[in-house]
Structure formats: C-alpha cells, structure tokens
Coordinates of C-alpha atoms in Angstrom, one line a residue:
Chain A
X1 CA 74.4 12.9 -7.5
X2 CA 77.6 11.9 -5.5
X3 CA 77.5 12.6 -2.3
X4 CA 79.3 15.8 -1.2
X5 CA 82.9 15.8 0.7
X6 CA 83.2 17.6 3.7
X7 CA 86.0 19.5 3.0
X8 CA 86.2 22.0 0.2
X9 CA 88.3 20.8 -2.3
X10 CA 86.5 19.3 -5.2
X11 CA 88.0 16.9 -7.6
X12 CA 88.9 17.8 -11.1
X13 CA 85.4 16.6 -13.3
X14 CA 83.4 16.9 -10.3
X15 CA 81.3 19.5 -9.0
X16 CA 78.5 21.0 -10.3
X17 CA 77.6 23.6 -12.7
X18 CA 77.5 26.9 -10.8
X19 CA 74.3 28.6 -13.0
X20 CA 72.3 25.3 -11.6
X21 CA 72.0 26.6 -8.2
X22 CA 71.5 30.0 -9.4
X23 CA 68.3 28.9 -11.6
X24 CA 67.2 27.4 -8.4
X25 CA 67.2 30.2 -6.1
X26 CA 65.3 32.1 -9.4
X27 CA 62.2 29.2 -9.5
X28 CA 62.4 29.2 -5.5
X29 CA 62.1 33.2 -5.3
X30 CA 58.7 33.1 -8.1
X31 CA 57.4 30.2 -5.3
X32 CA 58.1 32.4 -2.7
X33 CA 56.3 35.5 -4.0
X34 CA 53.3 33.8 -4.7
X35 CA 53.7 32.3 -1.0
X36 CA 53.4 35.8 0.0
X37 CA 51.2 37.1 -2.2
X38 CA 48.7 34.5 -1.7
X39 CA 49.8 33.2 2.2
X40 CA 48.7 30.0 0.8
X41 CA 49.9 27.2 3.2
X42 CA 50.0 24.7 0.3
X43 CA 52.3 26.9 -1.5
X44 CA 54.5 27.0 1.1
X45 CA 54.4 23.5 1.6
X46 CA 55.5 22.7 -1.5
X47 CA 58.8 24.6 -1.1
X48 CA 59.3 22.9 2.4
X49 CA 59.0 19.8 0.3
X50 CA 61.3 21.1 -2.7
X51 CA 64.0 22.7 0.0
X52 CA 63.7 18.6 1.8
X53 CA 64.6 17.4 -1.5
X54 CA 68.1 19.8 -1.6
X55 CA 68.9 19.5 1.8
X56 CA 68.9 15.8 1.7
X57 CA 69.9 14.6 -1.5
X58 CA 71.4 17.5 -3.0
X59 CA 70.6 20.8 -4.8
X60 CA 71.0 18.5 -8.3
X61 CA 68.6 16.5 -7.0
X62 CA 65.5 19.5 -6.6
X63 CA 63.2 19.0 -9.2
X64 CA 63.9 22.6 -9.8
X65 CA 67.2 21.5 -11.1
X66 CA 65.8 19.1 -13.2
X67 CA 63.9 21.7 -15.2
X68 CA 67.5 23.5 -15.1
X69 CA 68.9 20.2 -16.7
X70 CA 66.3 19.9 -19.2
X71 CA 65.2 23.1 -19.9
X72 CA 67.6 25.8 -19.8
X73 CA 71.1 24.1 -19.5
X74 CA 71.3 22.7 -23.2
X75 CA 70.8 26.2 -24.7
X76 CA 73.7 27.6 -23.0
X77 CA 77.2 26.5 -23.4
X78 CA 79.0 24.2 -21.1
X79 CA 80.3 25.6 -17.9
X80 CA 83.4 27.7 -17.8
X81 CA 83.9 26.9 -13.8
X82 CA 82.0 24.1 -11.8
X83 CA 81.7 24.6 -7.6
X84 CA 81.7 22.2 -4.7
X85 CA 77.7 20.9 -4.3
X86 CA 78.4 21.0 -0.4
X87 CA 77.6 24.6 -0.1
X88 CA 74.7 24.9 -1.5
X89 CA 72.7 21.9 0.0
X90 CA 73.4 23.4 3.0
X91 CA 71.6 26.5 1.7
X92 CA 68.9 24.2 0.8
X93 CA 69.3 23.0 4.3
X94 CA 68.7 27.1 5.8
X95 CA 65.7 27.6 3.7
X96 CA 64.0 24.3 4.8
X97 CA 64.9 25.3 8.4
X98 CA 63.3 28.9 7.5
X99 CA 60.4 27.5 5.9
X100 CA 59.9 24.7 8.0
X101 CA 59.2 26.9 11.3
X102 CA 57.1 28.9 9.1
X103 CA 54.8 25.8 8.2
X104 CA 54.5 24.6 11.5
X105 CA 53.9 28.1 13.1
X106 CA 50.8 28.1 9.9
X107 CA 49.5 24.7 10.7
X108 CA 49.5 26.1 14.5
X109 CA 47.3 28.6 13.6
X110 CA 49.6 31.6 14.1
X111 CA 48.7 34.6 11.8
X112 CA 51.0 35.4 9.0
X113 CA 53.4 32.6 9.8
X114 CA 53.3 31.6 6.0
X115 CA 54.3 35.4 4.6
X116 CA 56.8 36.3 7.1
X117 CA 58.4 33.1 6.7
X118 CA 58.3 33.0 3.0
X119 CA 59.2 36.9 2.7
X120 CA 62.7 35.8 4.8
X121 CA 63.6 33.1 2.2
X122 CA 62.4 35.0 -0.6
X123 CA 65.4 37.9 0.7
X124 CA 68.0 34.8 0.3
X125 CA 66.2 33.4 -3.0
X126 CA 66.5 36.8 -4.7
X127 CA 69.8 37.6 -3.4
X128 CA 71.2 34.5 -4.7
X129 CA 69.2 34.1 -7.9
X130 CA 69.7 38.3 -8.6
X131 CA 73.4 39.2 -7.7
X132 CA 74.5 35.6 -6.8
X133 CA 75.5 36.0 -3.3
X134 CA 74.3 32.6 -1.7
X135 CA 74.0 33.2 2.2
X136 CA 73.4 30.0 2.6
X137 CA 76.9 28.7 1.2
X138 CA 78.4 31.6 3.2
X139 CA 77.4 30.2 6.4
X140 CA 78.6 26.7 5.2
X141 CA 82.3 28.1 4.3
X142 CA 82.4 29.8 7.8
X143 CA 81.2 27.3 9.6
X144 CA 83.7 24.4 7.7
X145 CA 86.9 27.3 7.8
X146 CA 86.2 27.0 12.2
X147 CA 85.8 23.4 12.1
X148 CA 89.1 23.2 10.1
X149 CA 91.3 25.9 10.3
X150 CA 90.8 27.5 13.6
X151 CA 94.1 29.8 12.5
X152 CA 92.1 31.3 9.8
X153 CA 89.2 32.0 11.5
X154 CA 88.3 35.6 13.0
Chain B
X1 CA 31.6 44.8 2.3
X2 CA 34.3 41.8 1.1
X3 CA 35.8 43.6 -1.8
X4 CA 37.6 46.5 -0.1
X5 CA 38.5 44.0 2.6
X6 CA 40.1 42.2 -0.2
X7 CA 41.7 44.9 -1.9
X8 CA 43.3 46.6 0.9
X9 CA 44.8 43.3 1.8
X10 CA 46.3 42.9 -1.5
X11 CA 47.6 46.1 -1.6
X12 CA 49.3 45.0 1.9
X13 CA 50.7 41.9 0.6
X14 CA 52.3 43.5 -3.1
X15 CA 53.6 46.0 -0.4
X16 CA 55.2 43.3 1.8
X17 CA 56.9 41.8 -1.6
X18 CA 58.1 45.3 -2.2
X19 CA 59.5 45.6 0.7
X20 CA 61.4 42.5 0.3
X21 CA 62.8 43.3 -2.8
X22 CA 64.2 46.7 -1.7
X23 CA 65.9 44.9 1.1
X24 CA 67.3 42.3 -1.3
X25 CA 68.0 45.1 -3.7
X26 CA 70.1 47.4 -1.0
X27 CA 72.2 44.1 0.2
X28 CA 72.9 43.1 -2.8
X29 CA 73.9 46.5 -4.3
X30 CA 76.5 46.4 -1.4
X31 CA 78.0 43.6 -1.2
X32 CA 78.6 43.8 -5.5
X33 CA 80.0 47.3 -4.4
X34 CA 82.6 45.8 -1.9
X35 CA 84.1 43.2 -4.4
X36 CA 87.3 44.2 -5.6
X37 CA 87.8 47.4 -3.4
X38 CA 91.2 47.9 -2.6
X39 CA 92.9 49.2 0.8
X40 CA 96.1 50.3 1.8
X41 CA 97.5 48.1 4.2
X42 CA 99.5 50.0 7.0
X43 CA 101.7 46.7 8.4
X44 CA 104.6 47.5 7.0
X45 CA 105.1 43.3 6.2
X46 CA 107.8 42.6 4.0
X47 CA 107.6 39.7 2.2
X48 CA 110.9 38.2 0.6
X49 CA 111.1 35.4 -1.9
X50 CA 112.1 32.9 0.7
X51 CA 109.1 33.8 2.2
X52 CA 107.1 32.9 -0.8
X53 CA 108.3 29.3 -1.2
X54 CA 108.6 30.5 -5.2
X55 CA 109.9 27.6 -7.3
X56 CA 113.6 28.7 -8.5
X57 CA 113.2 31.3 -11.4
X58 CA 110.3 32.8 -10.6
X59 CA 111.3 36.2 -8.3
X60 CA 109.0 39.5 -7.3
X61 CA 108.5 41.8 -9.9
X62 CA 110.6 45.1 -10.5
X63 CA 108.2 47.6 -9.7
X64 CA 105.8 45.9 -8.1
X65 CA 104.0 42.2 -7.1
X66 CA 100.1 41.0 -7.7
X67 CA 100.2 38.3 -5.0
X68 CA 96.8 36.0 -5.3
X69 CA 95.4 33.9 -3.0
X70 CA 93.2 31.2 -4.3
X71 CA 91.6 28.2 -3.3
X72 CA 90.1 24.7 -4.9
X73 CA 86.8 25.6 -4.5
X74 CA 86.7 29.5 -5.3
X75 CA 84.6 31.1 -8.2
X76 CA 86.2 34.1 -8.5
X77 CA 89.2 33.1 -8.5
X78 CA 89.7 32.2 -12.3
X79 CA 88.4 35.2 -13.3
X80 CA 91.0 36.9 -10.5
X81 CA 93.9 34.9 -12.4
X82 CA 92.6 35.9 -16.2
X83 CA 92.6 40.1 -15.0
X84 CA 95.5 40.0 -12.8
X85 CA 97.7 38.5 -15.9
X86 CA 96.3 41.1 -17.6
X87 CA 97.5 43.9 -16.3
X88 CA 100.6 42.3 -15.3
X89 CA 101.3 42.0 -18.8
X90 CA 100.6 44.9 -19.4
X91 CA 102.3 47.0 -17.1
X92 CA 106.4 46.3 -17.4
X93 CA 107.9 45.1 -14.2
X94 CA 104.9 44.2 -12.6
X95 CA 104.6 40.8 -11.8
X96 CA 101.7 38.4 -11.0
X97 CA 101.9 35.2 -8.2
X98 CA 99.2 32.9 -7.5
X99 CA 99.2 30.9 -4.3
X100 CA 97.3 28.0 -3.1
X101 CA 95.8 29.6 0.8
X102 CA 95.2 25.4 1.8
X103 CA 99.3 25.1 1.1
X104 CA 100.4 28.1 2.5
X105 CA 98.2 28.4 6.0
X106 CA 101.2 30.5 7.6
X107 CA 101.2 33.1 5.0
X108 CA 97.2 33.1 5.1
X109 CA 97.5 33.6 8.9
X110 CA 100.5 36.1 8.6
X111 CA 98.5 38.3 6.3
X112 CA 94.7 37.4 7.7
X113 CA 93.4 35.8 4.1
X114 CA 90.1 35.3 5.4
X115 CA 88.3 34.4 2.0
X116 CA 89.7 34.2 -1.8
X117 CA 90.7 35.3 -3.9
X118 CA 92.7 38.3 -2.2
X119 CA 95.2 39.7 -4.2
X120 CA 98.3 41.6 -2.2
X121 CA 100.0 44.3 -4.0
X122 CA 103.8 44.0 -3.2
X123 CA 106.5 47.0 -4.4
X124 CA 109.7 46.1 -5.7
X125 CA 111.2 45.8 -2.5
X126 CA 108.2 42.7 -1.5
X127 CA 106.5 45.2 1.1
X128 CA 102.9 44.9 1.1
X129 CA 101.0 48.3 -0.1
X130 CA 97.3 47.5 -0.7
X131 CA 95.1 44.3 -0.5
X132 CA 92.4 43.5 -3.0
X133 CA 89.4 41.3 -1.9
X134 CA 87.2 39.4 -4.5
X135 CA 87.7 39.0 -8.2
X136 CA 88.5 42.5 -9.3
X137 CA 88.2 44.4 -12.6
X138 CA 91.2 45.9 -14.3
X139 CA 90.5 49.2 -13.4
X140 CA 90.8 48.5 -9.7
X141 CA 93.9 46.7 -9.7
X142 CA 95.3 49.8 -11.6
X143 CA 94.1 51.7 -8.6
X144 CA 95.0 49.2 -6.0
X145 CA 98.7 49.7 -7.5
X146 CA 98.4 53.3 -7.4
X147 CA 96.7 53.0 -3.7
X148 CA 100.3 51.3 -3.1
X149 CA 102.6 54.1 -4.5
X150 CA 103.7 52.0 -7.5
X151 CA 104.7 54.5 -10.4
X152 CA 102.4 54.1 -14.0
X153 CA 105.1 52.7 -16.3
X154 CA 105.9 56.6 -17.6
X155 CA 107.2 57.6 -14.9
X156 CA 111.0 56.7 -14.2
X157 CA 111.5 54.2 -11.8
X158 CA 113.2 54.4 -8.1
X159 CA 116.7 52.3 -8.8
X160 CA 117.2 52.1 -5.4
X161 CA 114.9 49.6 -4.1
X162 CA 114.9 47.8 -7.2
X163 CA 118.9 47.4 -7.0
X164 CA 118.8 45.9 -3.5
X165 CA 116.2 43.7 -4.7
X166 CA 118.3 42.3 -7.5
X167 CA 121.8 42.2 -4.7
X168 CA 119.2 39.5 -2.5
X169 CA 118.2 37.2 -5.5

C-alpha cells in the first residue's frame, strides 16, 4: 500500500476504494460488541492488534480489509469515487489510542476498563460503518486544514 | 447462587450495547439530517465575474448562480456536481459554477468555506442569497433557491437586475 501524502490531494489512480474502510469499521463494530458483551480482554486485544495494523501500515493493510478485498469487493462493481488513505489510518490511529488505554487500564486490573473502552470505539465503528460519518478522518481534515491553511480555519 | 449473578450481568451488558447503539443512532440521525440544509446568508456579498476568475465565456446565470466549492479529496462532491447540473438544466437561467477551494483560498476565506462541497446560491445580480453545505438532493437546492428569492421559472422575471447584469459583461 503506498504510503499516504500529507496533504490532501490524491493523485488521479490513487487512493483507495471508499466502501473498504466502511466494511472495516462494520467487522471492527461486530469485534467490539462481542468486546462488550463478553469483556473479554483477548477480544479486545485483538482489535488493539488489528487497529496497530491500520495505524501503522495503513487501513488496506488491516486484515479486515483483506477479507474486504477477497470477499466482498469482487461482487460489487468497481468504485465510482476513490478517497485519500490518509484519513482513515488516522482513524485507525484514534481507535488504537482508544483501545489501547482500555487494554492497559484491563491488564491493570481496573474494572470494566475493557467494556467502557470498547463501547467508545464501538460509537465510532458503528457511526462510520452505519451512516459513514468517520470521526476519525474528521479530526484528521481539521487537524491538516490548521496545519495548512490557518486562513481557513475557525 | 451463580446463575442469576450471571443473568443479571448479561442483561447489564446487552443493555450497555443498547445504549451504545442509541447514541450512535441519535448522532448519526443528525448529522445525515444537517447535510444539504440550506440557509440564507444575510452578508449582503456581491460577487462579480471578475471576482470569480471565470475563464472568458462563461458569465453568472440570468436568474440565478449554483456556485460549488469542491476539493481533490471530497466524496461528496461528485455527487454535488451530478445534482447541481441537474437542476441547473433544468431550470432556464440558472447557472451552475464549480470551483477548486485549494485555488481560490481568498474566496474560501471571503465567504468562510470551511468544508466541501458548499454550494452558494447567487441571484442574477452575483449577490449571495443562501449557502448549501454537503452534497444535496434536488429538492433542497430547489428550496435553497427559493430560500434566496429566485423566482420558479413561471413566474416572469425581474428585467432590472438582469439588464444591469448584461450592461457589466
């Protein structure tokens, strides 16, 4: 997966197709529930491992975007728009943060750190994976529009 | 002893998921609701064709201007283009202008184009009546150009600013 400019412009051919990301935040909401549901540390840990994966090498390279790639992508037709990977690692990178403290607050011995934690994330997962508002990519834009463009900023 | 323990802590737990998913639900339902709502816009800004930077040829509409801002990266944006043409072509003398935010920072700033697409609507005379945020439907840019007084295509048109319009170009 190419590695993802910092500004926002994308070149034509590149990018990524924009339902990859949304399948994503679907597989990382089910993982979340369970999380919940169960307050199974492992569970958790896994998605700590999976959100790693994003942050670091890209939401393409989550092994829940494999299945995407394998899976679901070559029944549907090819992508009317692509969008800018940049944004949504750095969602990857907000739900590790998220889910990070809540694994270390579990392995601490603090009660409930695993539910609260995953029922946070699981708000963003569904959000994004339901009515594809990615808070994550949000933050991202705002925080690359201040860096940038100090005029457009408010 | 362990099996009611059990059960009321499930119970808890399906009720901390609901609670999650209503949360989701309610933000979600709102932000889905603000996309494509149009406001009047009070400023009074004019904007001429100078102002625009169009390439020679293309000029404001007659009755009235869809004004787009778009950027590179912008999902909505296409779908903004595809509805605005619509009803531009639809709806004689109304006009539809799509402008890159990253090339025209001054205009962003002039008119505060915080994200894209926005969409201005401009009368015949280039003021700015109503702003559109988000990728709208057709029926809300027929009500954004309603929200900014410009007459449905049976009603007669105004001459006057029309006429000065044409005097400038």
């Amino acid at each position: 997966m190419s590695t993802p400019t910092p500004s926002e412009q994308v070149a034509p051919g590149a990018g990524i197709d924009p339902r990859g990301p949304r399948f994503v935040a679907a597989v990382t909401a089910v993982v979340l529930a369970i999380a919940l549901l169960t307050g199974s540390i492992w569970v958790l840990a896994l998605q700590v491992a999976v959100f790693a994966i994003g942050a670091a090498f890209g939401v393409s390279a989550s092994p829940y975007s494999w299945a995407f790639r394998t899976f679901v992508r070559p029944r549907l037709s090819p992508p009317s728009e692509r969008e800018d990977p940049a944004p949504p690692r750095f969602a990857q990178g907000v739900g590790l943060v998220v889910t990070g403290v809540g694994l270390v607050l579990a392995l601490a011995a603090v009660p409930y750190a695993v539910e609260v934690s995953a029922g946070f994330a699981l708000i963003a997962a569904l959000l994004n994976a339901v009515f594809g508002l990615c808070l994550g990519c949000l933050m991202y834009l705002r925080i690359v529009r201040l860096r940038r463009s100090p005029l457009l900023s408010r | 002893m362990l099996f009611p323990r059990l059960v009321s802590e499930i119970v808890y737990r399906i009720g901390a998921l609901l609670i999650v998913v209503v949360i989701a639900s309610i933000v979600g339902v709102l932000f889905t609701r603000r996309q494509g709502r149009a406001r009047t816009v009070g400023s009074g800004d004019v904007l001429a064709v100078g102002d625009l930077g169009l390439p020679s040829g293309q000029r404001l509409g007659e009755r009235a201007t869809l004004l787009q801002f778009s950027s590179a990266v912008c999902s909505g944006c296409r779908q903004a283009r595809r509805v605005l043409g619509d009803v531009a072509s639809s709806r004689p003398g109304v006009v539809h202008l799509e402008i890159d935010a990253q090339n025209r920072l001054d205009l962003a700033r002039r008119l505060s184009v915080h994200s894209t697409p926005t969409t201005f609507v401009l009368d015949g005379a280039g003021q700015v009546g109503a702003r559109l945020t988000g990728a709208p439907s057709p029926a809300q840019v027929h009500e954004a150009l309603a929200l900014a007084g410009i007459a449905a295509s049976r009603e007669p048109n105004h001459p006057t600013p029309s006429a000065r319009h044409k005097e400038e170009v």
